[in-house]
Coordinates of C-alpha atoms in Angstrom, one line a residue:
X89 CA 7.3 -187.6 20.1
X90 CA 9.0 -186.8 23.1
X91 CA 10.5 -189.8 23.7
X92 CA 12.9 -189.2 20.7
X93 CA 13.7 -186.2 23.1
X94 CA 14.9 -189.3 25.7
X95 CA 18.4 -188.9 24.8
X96 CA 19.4 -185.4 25.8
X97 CA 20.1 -184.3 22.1
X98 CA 18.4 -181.1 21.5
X99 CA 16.1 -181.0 18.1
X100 CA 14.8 -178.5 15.9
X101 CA 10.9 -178.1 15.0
X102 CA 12.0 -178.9 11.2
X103 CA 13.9 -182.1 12.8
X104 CA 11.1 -183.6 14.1
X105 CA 8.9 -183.0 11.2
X106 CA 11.5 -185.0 9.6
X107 CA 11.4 -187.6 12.0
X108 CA 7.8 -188.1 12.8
X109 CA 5.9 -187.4 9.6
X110 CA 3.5 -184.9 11.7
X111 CA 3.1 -181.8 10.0
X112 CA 4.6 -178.8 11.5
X113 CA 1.3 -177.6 13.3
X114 CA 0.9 -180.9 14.8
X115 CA 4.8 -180.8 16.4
X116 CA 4.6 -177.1 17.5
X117 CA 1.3 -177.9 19.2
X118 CA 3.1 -180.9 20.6
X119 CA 6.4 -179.0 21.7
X120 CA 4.2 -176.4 23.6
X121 CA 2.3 -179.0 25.2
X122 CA 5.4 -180.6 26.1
X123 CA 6.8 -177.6 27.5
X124 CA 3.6 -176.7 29.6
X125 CA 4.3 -179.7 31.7
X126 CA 8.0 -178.5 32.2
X127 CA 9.5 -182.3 29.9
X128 CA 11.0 -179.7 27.2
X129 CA 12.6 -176.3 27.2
X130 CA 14.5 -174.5 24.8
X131 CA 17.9 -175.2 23.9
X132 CA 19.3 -172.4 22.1
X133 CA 19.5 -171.5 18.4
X134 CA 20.7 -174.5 15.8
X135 CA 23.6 -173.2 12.8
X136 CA 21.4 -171.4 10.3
X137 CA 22.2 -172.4 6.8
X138 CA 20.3 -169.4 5.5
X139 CA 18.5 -166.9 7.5
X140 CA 17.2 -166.5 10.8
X141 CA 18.6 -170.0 12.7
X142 CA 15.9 -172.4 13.9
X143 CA 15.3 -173.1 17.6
X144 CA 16.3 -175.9 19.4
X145 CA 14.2 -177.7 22.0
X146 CA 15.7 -180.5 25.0
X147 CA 14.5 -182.8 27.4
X148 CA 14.7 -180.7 30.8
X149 CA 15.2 -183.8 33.1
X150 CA 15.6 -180.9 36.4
X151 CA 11.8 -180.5 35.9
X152 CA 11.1 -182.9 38.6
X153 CA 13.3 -185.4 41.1
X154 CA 13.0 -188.9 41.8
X155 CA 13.7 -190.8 45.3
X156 CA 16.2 -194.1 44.6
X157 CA 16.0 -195.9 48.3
X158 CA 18.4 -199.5 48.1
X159 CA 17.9 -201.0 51.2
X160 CA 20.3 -203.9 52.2
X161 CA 20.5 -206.4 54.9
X162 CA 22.8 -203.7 57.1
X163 CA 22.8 -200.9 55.2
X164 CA 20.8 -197.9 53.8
X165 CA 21.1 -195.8 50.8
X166 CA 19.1 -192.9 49.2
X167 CA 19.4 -190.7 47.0
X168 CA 17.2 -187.9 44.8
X169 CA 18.3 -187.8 41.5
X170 CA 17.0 -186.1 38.3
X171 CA 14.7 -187.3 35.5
X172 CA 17.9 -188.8 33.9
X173 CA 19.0 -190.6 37.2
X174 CA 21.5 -187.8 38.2
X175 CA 21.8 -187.7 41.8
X176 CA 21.6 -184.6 43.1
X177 CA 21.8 -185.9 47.0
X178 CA 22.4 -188.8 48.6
X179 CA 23.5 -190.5 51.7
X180 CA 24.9 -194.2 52.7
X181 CA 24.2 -194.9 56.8
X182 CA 24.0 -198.2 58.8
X183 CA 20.2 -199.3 58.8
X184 CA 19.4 -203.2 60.2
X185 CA 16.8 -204.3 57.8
X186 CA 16.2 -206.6 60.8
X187 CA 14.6 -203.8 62.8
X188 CA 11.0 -204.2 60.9
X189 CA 9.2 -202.2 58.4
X190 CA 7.8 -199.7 60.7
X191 CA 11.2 -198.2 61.9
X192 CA 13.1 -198.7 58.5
X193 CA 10.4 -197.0 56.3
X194 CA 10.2 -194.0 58.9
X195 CA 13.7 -193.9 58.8
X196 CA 13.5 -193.5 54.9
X197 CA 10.9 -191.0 54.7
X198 CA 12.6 -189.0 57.0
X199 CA 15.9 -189.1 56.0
X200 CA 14.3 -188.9 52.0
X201 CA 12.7 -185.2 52.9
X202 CA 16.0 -183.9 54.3
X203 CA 17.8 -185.2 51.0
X204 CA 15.5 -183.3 48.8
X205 CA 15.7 -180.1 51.1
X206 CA 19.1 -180.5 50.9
X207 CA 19.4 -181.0 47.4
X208 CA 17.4 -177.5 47.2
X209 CA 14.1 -178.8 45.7
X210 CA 10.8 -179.5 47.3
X211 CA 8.5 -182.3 48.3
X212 CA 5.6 -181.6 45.3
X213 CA 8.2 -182.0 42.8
X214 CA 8.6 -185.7 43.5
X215 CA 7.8 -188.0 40.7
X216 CA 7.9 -190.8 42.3
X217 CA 9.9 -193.1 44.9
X218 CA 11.9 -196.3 43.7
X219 CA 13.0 -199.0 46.5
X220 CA 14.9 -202.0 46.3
X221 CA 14.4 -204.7 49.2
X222 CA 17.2 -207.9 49.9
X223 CA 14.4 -210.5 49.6
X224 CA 11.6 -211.6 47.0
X225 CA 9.4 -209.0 46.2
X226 CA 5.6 -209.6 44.4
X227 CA 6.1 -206.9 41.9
X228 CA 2.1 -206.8 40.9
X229 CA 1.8 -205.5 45.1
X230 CA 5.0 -204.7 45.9
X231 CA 5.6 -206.4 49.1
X232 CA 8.1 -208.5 50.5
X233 CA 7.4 -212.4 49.9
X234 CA 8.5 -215.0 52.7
X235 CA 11.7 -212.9 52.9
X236 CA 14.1 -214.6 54.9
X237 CA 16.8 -212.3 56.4
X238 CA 14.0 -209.7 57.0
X239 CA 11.7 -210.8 60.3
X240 CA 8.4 -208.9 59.9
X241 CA 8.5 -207.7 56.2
X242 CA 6.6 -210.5 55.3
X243 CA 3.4 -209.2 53.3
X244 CA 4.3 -205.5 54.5
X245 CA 2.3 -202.9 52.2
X246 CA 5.7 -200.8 51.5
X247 CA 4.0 -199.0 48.6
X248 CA 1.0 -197.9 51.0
X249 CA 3.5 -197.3 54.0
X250 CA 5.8 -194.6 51.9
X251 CA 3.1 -193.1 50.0
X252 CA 1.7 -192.0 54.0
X253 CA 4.5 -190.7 54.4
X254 CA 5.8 -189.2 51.1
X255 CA 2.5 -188.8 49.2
X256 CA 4.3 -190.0 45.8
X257 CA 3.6 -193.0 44.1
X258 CA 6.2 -195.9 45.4
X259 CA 7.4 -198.9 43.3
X260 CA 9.4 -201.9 44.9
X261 CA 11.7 -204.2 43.5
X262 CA 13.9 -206.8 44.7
X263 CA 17.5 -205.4 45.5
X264 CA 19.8 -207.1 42.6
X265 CA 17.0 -206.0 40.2
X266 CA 17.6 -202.5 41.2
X267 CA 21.5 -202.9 40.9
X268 CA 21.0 -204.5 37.3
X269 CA 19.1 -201.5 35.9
X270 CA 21.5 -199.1 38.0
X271 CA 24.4 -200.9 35.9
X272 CA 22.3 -200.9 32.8
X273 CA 21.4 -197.7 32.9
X274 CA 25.0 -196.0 34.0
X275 CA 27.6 -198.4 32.5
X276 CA 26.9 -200.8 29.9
X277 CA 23.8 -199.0 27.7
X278 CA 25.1 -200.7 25.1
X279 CA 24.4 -204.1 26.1
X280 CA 20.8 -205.3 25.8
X281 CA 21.6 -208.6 27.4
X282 CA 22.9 -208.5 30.8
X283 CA 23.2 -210.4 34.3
X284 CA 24.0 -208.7 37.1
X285 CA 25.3 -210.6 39.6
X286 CA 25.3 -209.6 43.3
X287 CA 27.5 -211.5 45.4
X288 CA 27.3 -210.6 49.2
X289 CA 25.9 -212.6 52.1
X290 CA 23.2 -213.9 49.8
X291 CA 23.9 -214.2 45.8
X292 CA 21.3 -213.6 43.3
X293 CA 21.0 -211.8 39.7
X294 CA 18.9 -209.1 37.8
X295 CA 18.3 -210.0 34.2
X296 CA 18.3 -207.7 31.4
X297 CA 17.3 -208.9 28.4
X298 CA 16.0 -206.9 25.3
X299 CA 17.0 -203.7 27.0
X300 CA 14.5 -204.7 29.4
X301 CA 14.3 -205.8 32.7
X302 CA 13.0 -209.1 33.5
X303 CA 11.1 -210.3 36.6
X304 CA 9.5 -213.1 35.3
X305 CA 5.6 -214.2 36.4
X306 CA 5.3 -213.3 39.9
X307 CA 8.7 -211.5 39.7
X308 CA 11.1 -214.6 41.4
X309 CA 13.6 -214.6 38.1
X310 CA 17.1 -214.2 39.0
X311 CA 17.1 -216.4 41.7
X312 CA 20.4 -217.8 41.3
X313 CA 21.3 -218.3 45.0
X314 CA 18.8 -221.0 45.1
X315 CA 19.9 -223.0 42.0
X316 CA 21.2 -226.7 43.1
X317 CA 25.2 -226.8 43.2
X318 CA 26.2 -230.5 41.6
X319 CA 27.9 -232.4 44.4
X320 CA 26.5 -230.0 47.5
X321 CA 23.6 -231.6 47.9
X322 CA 23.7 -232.3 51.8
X323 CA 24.8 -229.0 52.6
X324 CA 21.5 -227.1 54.5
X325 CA 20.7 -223.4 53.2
X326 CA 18.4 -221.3 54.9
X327 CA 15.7 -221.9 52.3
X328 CA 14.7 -225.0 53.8
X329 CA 16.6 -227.2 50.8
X330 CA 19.9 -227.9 50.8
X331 CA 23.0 -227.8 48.0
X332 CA 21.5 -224.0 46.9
X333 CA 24.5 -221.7 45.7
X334 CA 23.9 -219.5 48.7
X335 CA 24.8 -221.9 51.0
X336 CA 28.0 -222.8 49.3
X337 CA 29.3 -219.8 48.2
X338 CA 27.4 -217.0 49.7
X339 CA 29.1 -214.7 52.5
X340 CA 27.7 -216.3 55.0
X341 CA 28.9 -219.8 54.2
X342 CA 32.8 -218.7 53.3
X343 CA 32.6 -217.2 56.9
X344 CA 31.8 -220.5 58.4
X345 CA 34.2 -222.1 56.8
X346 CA 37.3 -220.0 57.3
X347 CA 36.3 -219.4 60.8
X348 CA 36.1 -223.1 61.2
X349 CA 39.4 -223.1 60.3
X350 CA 41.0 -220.7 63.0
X351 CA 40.2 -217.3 61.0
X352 CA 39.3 -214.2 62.6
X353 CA 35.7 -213.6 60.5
X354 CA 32.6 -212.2 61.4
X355 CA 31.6 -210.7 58.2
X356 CA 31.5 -210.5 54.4
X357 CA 33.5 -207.5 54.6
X358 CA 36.2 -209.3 56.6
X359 CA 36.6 -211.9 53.8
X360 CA 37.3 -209.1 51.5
X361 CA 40.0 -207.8 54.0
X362 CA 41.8 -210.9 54.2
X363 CA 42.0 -211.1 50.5
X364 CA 43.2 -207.6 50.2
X365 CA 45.9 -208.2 53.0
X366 CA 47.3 -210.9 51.0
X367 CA 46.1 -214.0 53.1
X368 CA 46.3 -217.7 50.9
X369 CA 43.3 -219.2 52.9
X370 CA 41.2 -216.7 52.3
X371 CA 42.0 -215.9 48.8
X372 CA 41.8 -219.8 47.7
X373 CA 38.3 -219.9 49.7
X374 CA 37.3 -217.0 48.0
X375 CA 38.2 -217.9 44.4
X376 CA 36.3 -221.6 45.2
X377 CA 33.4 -219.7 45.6
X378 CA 34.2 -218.1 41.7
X379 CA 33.8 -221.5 40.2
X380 CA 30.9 -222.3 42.6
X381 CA 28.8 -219.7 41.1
X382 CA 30.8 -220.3 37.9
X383 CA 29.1 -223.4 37.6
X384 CA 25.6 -222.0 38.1
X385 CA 26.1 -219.1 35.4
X386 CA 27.3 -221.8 33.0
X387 CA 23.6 -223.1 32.5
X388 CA 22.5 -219.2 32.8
X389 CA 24.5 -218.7 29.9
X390 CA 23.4 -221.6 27.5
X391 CA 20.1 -220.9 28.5
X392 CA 20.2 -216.8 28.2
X393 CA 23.2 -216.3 25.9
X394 CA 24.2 -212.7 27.6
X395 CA 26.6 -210.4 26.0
X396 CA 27.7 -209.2 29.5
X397 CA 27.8 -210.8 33.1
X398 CA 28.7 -207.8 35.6
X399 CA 29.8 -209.1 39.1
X400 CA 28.9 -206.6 42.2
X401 CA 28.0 -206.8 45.6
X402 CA 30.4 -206.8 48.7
X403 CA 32.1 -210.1 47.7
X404 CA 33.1 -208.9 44.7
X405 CA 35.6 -206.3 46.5
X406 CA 38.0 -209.0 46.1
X407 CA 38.6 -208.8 42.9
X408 CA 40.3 -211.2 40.8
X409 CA 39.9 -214.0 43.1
X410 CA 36.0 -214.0 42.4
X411 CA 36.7 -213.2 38.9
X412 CA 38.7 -215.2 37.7
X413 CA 37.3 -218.6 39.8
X414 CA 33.6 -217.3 37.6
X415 CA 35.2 -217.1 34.4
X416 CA 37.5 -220.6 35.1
X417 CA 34.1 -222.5 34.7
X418 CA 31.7 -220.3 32.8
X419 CA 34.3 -220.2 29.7
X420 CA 35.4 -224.3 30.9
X421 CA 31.4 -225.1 30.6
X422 CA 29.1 -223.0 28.0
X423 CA 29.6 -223.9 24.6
X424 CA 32.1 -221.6 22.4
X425 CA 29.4 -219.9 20.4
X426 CA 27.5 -218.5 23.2
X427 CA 31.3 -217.3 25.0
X428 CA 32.5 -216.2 21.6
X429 CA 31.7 -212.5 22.8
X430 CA 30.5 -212.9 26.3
X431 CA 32.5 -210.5 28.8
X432 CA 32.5 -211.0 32.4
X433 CA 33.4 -208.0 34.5
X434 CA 33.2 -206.6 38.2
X435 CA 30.7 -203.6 38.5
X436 CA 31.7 -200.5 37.5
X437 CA 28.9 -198.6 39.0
X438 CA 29.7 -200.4 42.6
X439 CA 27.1 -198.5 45.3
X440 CA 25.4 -195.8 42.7
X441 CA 24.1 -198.9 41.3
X442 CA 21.2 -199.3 43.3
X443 CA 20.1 -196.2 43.9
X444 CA 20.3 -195.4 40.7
X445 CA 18.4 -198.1 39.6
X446 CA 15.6 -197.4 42.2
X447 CA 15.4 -194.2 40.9
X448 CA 15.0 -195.5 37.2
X449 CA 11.6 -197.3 37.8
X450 CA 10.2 -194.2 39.1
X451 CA 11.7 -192.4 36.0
X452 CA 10.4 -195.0 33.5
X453 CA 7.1 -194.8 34.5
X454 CA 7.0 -191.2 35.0
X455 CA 8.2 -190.6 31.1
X456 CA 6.0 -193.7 29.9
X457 CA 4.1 -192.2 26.7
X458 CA 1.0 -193.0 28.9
X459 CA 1.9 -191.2 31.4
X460 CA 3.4 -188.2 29.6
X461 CA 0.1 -188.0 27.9
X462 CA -2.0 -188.0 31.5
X463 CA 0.9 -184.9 32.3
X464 CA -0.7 -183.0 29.2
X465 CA -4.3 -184.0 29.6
X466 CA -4.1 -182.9 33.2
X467 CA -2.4 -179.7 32.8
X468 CA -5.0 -178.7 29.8
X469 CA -8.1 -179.5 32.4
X470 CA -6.6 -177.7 35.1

């Protein structure tokens, strides 16, 4: 029952009567027990069409907080948000991923219990703690897989490491999964069929399909920056193959090409400054790199059939030079029937997105029906 409460629209006891089929002794007991565990509380008086008006009950989502931590190859950001993914604090610093697990995980926990002072709550009212990671993440164990831009992460027990430190349950995903549900979530509710696609120094994708996200069996779907680009196959990728998307059209390999050719580049963010600033080189590199990836979320298409494709990361900062070089071959290649509605957009939700998302797998799992049923059962033994 309270799951119909989900959406923030308060009901009546008669409502849900209505809506269930339980008789009204059954939902009163239900509300109450609902209430006891702080998910529901009331919501004033509904218009009376004769006599005293009926009371309203809503899902009370500042019962508890959630921890949304999106770590990225050079930056860190956290926020606590509410059971409906408000954030209520949050910060965005510089963090090396590079450093190693011990130092970035402290760094979190730390930085995670002055958020939630700061946001005026305390540390027992912690649901849970979401964190995205940029590399493959088992999501059965939630630690990193053979990550390769993060030197001592490999087989890391992040779950066991926070939970030391935070003493709430931890769940890890892989960083563009995060973003996807973030964007989901925030943006496009609407659409049940969704890539996100996270274009930075690395590229890779977050599927949504169903409404749902999906990691596949060990939790490796998505991995678009590994996907074979026709006619690069002799260009090396840091994968140990060579022709992946990554190495063509990643950051890291627009860089190296426009600082081959005289440009002052160090960084992702500096191609996106270029752009901005007008310069031809850069912009034409840029938009190459659109039909690169183009070409990959062709087959993603024909095989998927998404109603949305939502570009993010730093990359896409540039704006139509990414877009428009994606939607050249995507539209140019997939067949009419599964374009005939597809949209292709930059992210709306831009940074929230991750931590947002992080947030989200704590809150999904903390308002499962399972779990709101262990809330009750618990709260009636104790």
């Amino acid at each position: 029952m309270f799951q119909l409460f989900r959406n923030g629209a308060p009901r009546t006891r008669a409502s849900l009567v209505a809506e269930t089929g339980q008789s009204r002794s059954t939902v009163a007991a239900r509300i109450d027990a609902l209430r006891s565990v702080g998910l529901l509380a009331p919501a004033g008086e509904a218009t009376s069409t004769g006599g005293r008006p009926p009371s309203t009950f809503a899902f009370d989502p500042g019962s508890r907080i959630a921890l949304g931590v999106d770590l990225g190859a050079t930056h860190a950001r956290i926020a606590v948000t509410d059971l409906a993914a408000e954030p209520l604090a949050q910060v965005d610093e510089p963090l090396a991923i590079a450093d190693g697990p011990d130092r970035v995980l402290t760094w979190v926990a730390e930085t995670g219990k002055k958020l939630v002072t700061q946001a005026g709550r305390h540390m027992d009212e912690l649901a849970g703690v979401g964190i995205g990671l940029p590399g493959p993440v088992d999501h059965g164990t939630g630690r990193p897989v053979n990550p390769p831009i993060m030197p001592g992460w490999g087989g890391a027990d992040v779950p066991a490491e926070l939970y030391a430190r935070l003493g709430a349950p931890v769940m890890v995903d892989n960083d563009v999964n995060i973003m996807a549900l973030g964007e989901h979530r925030t943006m496009t509710p609407e659409a049940d069929d969704l890539l996100f696609v996270k274009v930075a120094t690395g590229i890779g994708a977050g599927v949504i399909m169903d409404g749902h996200l999906r990691r596949g069996a060990q939790g490796a779907a998505g991995d678009l920056g590994h996907v074979t680009v026709p006619g690069a196959g002799d260009i090396p990728c840091r994968c140990g193959n060579s022709g992946c998307l990554e190495a063509v059209a990643g950051g890291a390999a627009i860089v190296t090409r426009l600082r081959d050719s005289g440009a002052a580049v160090e960084t992702t963010q500096d191609i996106v400054d270029l752009v901005r600033s007008g310069d031809v080189a850069a912009g034409q590199a840029v938009r190459q790199a659109g039909r690169d990836i183009g070409s990959v979320l062709a087959a993603s298409v024909s095989l998927l059939n998404p109603a949305r494709i939502v570009v993010g990361g730093i990359l896409a900062g540039a704006g139509e030079h990414l877009m428009a070089g994606i939607r050249e071959v995507v539209y140019q290649r997939s067949l009419p029937l599964a374009t005939r509605d597809l949209r292709i957009t930059p992210s709306e939700a831009g940074a929230q997105a991750g931590v947002v998302g992080a947030a989200t797998l704590v809150i999904e799992q903390y308002l499962a029906p399972s779990s709101v049923d262990t809330l009750i059962a618990a709260k009636e033994v104790s």
